[in-house]
Coordinates of C-alpha atoms in Angstrom, one line a residue:
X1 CA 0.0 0.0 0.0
X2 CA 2.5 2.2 1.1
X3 CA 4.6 1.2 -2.1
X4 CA 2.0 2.1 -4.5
X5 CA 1.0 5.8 -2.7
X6 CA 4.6 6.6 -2.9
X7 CA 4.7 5.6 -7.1
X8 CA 1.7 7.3 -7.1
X9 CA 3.1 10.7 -5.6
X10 CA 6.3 10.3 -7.7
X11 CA 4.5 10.2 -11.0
X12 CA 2.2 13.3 -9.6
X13 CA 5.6 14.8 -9.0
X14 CA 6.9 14.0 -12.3
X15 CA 3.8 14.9 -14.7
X16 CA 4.3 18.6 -12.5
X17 CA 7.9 18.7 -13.4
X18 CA 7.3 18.0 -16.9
X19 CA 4.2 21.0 -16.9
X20 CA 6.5 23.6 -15.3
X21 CA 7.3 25.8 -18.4
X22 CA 11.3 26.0 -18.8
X23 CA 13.5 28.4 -17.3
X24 CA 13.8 32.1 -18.8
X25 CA 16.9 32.9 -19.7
X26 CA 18.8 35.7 -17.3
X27 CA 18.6 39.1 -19.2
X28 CA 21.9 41.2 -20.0
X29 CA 23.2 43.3 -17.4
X30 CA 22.4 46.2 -18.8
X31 CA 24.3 48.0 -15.6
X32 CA 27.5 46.7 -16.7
X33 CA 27.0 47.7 -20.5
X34 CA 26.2 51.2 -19.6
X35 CA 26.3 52.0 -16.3
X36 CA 30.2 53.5 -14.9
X37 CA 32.7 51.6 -14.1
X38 CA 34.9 48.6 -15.9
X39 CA 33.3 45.1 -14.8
X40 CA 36.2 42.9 -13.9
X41 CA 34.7 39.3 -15.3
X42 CA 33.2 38.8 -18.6
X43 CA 30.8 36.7 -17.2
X44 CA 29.4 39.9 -15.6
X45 CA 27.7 41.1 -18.8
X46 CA 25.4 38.3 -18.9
X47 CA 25.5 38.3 -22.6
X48 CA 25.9 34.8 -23.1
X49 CA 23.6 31.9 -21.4
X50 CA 26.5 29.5 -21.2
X51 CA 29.8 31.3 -21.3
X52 CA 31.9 29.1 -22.8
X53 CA 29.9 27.2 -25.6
X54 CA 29.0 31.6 -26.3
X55 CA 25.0 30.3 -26.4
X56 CA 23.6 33.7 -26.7
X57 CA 21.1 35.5 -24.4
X58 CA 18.1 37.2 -24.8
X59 CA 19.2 40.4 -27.7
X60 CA 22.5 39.0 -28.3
X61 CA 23.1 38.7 -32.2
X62 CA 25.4 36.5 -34.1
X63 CA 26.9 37.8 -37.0
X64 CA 30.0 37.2 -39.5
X65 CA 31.3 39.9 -41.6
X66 CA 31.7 39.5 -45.8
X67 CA 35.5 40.0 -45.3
X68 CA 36.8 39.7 -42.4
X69 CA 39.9 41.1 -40.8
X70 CA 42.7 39.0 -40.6
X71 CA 44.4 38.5 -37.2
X72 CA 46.9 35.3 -37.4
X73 CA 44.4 32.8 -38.9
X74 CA 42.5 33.2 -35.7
X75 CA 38.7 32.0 -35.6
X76 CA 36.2 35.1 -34.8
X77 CA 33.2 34.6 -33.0
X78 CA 31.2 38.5 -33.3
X79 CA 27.7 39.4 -31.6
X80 CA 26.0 42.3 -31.5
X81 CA 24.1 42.8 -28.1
X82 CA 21.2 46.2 -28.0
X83 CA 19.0 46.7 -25.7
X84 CA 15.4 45.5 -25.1
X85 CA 13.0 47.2 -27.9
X86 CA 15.8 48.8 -29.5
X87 CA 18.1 47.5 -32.7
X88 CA 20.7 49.3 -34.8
X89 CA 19.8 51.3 -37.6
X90 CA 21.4 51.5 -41.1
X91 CA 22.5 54.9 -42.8
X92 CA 23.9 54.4 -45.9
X93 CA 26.7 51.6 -46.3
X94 CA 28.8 52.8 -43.6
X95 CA 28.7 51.6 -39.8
X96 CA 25.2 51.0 -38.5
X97 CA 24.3 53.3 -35.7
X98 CA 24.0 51.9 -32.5
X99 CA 21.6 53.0 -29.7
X100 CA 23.5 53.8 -26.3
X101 CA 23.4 50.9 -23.9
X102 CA 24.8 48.5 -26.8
X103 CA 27.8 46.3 -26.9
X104 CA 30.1 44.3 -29.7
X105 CA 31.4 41.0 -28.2
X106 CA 34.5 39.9 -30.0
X107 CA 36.0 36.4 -29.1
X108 CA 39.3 35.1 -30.6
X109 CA 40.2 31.5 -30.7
X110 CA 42.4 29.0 -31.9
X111 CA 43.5 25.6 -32.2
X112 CA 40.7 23.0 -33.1
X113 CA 38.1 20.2 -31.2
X114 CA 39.5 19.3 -28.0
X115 CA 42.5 21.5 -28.6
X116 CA 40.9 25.0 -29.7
X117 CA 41.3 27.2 -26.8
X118 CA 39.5 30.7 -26.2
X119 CA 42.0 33.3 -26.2
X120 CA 40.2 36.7 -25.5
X121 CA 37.2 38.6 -26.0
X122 CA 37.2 42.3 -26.5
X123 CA 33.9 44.2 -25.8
X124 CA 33.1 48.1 -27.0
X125 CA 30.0 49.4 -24.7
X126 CA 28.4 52.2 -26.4
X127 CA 28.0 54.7 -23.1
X128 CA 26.1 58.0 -22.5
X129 CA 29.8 59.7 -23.1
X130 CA 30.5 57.3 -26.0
X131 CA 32.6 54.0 -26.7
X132 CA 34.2 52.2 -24.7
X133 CA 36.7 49.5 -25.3
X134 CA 37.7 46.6 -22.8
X135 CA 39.4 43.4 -23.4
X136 CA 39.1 40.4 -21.3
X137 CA 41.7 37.3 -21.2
X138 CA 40.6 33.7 -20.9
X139 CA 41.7 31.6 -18.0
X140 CA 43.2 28.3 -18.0
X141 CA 40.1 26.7 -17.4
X142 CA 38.2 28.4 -20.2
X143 CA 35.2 29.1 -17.5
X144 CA 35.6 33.2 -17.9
X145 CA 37.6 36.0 -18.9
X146 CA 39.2 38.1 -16.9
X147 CA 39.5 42.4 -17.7
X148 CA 43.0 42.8 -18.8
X149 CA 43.8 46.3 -18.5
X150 CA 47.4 46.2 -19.2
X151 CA 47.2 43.6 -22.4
X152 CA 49.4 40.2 -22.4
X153 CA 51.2 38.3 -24.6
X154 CA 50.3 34.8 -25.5
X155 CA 52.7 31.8 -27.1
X156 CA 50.7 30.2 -29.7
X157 CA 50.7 28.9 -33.2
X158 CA 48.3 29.8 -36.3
X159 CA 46.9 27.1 -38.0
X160 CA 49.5 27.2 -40.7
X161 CA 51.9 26.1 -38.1
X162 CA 53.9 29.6 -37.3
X163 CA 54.6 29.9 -33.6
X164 CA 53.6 33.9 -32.6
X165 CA 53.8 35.8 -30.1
X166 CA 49.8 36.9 -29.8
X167 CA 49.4 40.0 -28.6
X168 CA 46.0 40.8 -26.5
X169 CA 46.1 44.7 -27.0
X170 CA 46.0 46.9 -23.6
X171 CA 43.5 49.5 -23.1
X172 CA 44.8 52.2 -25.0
X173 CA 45.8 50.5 -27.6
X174 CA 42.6 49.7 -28.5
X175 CA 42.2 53.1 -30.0
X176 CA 45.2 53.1 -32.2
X177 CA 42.3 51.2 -34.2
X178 CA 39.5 52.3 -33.3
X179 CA 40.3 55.5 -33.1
X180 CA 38.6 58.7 -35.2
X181 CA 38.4 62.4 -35.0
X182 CA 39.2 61.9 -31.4
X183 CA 36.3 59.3 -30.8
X184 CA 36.5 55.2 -30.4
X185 CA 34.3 53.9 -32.7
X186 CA 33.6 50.4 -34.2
X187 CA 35.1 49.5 -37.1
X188 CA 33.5 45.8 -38.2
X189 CA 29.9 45.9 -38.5
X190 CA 29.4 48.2 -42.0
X191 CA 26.1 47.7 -44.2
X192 CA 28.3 46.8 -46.6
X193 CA 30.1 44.3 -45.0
X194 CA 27.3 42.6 -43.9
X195 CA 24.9 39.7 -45.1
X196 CA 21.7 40.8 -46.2
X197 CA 20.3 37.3 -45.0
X198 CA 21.7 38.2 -41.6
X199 CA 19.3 41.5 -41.6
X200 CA 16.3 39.8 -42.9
X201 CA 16.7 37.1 -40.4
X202 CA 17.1 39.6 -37.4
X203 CA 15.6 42.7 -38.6
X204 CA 13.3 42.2 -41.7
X205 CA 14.2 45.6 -43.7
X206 CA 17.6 45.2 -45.9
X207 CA 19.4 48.1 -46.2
X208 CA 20.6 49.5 -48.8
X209 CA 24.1 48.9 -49.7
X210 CA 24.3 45.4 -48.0
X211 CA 26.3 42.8 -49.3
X212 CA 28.3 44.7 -51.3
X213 CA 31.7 43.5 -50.1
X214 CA 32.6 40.1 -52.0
X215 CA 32.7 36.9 -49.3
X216 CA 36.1 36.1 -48.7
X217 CA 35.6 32.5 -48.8
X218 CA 34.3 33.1 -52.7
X219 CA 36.8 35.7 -53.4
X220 CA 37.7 34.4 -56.7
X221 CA 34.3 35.0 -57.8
X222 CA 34.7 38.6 -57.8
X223 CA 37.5 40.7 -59.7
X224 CA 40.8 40.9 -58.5
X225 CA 40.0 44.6 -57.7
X226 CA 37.1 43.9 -55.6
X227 CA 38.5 41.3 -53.8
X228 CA 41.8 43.3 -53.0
X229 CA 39.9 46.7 -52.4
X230 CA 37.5 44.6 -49.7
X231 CA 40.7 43.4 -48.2
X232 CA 42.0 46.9 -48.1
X233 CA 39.1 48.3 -46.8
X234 CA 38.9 46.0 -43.9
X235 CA 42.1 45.1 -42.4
X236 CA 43.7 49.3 -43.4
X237 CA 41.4 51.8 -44.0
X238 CA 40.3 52.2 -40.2
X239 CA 44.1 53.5 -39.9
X240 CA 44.8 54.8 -43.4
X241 CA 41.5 56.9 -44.0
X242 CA 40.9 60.9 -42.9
X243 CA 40.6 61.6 -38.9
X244 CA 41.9 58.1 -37.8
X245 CA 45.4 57.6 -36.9
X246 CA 47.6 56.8 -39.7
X247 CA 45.6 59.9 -41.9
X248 CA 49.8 61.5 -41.8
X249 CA 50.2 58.8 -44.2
X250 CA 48.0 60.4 -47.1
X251 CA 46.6 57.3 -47.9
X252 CA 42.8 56.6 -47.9
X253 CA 42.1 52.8 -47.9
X254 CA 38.0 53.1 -47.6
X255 CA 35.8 51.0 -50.0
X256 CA 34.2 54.4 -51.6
X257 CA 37.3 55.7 -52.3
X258 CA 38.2 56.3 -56.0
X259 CA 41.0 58.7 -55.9
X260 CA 44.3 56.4 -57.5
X261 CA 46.1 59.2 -55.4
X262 CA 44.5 58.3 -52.4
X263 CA 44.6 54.6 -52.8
X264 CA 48.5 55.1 -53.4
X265 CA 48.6 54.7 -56.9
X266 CA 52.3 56.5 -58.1
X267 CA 52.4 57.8 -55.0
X268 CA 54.9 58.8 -52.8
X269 CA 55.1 57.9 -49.1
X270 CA 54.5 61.0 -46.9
X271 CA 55.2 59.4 -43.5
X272 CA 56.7 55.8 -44.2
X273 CA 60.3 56.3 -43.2
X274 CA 62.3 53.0 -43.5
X275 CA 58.9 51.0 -43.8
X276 CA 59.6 51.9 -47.8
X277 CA 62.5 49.9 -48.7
X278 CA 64.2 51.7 -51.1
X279 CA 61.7 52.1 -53.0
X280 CA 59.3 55.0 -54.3
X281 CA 55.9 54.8 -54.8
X282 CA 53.2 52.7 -52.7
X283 CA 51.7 51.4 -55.6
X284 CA 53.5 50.7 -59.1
X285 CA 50.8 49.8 -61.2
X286 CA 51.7 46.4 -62.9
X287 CA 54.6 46.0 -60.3
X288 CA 53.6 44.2 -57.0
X289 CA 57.7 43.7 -55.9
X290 CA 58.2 47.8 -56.9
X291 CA 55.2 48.6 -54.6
X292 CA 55.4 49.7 -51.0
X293 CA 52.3 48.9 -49.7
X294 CA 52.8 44.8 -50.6
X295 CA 56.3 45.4 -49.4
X296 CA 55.5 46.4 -45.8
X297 CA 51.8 43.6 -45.6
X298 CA 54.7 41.1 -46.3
X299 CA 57.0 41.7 -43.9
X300 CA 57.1 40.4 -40.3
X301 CA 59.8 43.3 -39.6
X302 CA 58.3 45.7 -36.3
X303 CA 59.3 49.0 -38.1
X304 CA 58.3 47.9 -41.5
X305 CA 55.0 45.7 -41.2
X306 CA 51.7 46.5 -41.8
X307 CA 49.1 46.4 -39.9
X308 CA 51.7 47.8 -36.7
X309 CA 48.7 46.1 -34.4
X310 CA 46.2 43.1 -34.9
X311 CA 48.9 40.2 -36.1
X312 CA 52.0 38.7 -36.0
X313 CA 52.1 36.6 -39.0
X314 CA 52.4 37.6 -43.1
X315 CA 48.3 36.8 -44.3
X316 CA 49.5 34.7 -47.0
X317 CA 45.7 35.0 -48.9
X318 CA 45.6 38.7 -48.2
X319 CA 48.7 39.4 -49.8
X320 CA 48.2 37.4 -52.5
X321 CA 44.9 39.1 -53.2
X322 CA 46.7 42.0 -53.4
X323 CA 49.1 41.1 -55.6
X324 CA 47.0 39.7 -58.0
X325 CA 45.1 43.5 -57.7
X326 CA 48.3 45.5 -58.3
X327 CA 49.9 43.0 -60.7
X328 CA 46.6 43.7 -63.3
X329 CA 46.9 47.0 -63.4
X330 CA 47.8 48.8 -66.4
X331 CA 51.0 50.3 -66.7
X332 CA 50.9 54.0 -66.0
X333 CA 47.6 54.0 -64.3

């Protein structure tokens, strides 16, 4: 008797646990996005409802960029977090326009299955007083990132095999990069650069402009000069563009640009100093090898290499791209 009320009260118990409706997923700290202060855990944020697998929480967007930016063969993993009720809005091709209280999550990993290994995840908070940018390091354990104010450097190797020396960038060095007119900014999620799947999934309305940079992956569907501009566009022109920090330079990297001056076509180097070789011009139209700009993206040299920040290692596809870009040209372009 006793043995059948007590299967009786378990199955009660049972059919009760299986009516409760699941758990609701904790909302973003919306307090440590905007709110003063630098949270010391990445955890902290909330935006993620298991940290380490990244399973995103409630307005917390995944997204992947056309082209990407190349930082030593590392694997990206980007989200976009706003606000409850609120969501960014496009205006033109550029950068979409964020409403305060947003974030960018950017996590950085290498290595593969049980060998791939969370490096660091760098946030920009969009505050009343503008953004801010943080990075966070990864533990040992790969349970949560810690703010590291100060940066580190990390003994790795890409997947081609190089053994770097990874740099996770300090504070301020975050607006070397990010840096324009004075202001940080973002510098990844552009219409352009951006799936126009992606905004009908999340958003419905496609903006104009989306989708125009080719996808990296597919490169050799588009021309040599679309594929090589993109390139240029993503991994220079938030450096080599008007206001940001490398605008000494006179070069102007940006997608809409159509100036051959501008781009470095028969130029000469304003600012380069022994970055140039001995040579003259930062592009020689039908001359890769007699072109500055290839000359400094291929070497691993600190004085000479560019990008100064963001890798440690020659992007063998990136260079080739623009090779095959400058190599097409027509003599006396």
């Amino acid at each position: 008797m006793i043995g059948r009320l007590l299967l009786g009260l378990s199955a009660c118990c049972a059919a009760a646990a299986m009516a409760m409706p699941p758990a609701m997923p904790e909302p973003v700290n919306d307090e440590a996005v905007s709110g003063p202060g630098f949270p010391r855990l990445l955890s902290d944020y909330g935006f993620f409802n298991n940290l380490q697998a990244h399973d995103v929480g409630p307005g917390v967007y995944k997204y992947e960029l056309n082209t990407p930016l190349y930082s030593d063969g590392a694997e990206k993993l980007r989200y976009i977090y706003t606000p409850f009720g609120t969501e960014p809005v496009a205006d033109g091709e550029g950068l979409l326009e964020f409403p305060v209280g947003s974030a960018l999550i950017k996590t950085f990993a290498f290595g593969e299955g049980d060998e791939r290994r969370l490096i660091e995840t760098r946030v920009l908070l969009h505050r009343a007083d503008g953004w801010l940018a943080l990075p966070y390091l990864w533990n040992e354990e790969q349970t949560d990132a810690r703010l590291a104010i100060a940066g580190a450097r990390i003994d790795l190797t890409t997947p081609r095999g190089e053994a770097i020396s990874y740099r996770v960038p300090n504070k301020n060095q975050c607006k070397e990069c990010h840096g324009l007119d004075g202001e940080v900014v973002p510098i990844g999620p552009k219409v352009r650069n951006l799936s126009a799947d992606w905004f009908a999934e999340h958003f419905g309305e496609v903006p104009e402009g989306a989708d125009q940079l080719p996808v990296w992956a597919h490169r050799e569907q588009a021309s040599a000069a679309d594929a090589a501009r993109a390139y240029l566009d993503v991994n220079c022109a938030h450096c080599h563009r008007p206001g940001a920090m490398a605008s000494n330079s006179g070069l102007d990297l940006r997608w809409e640009q159509d100036d051959p001056k501008a781009l470095g076509i028969m130029k000469r180097p304003v600012a380069a100093g022994r970055g140039a070789g001995e040579l003259l011009f930062d592009i020689v139209p039908g001359d890769p090898e007699g072109s500055i700009l290839l000359h400094r993206m291929l070497s691993n040299d600190p004085g000479v290499a560019m990008p100064e920040l963001g890798k440690a290692s020659v992007d063998v596809e990136g260079t080739e791209a623009v090779r095959r870009w400058i190599a097409g040209m027509e003599k006396g372009e």
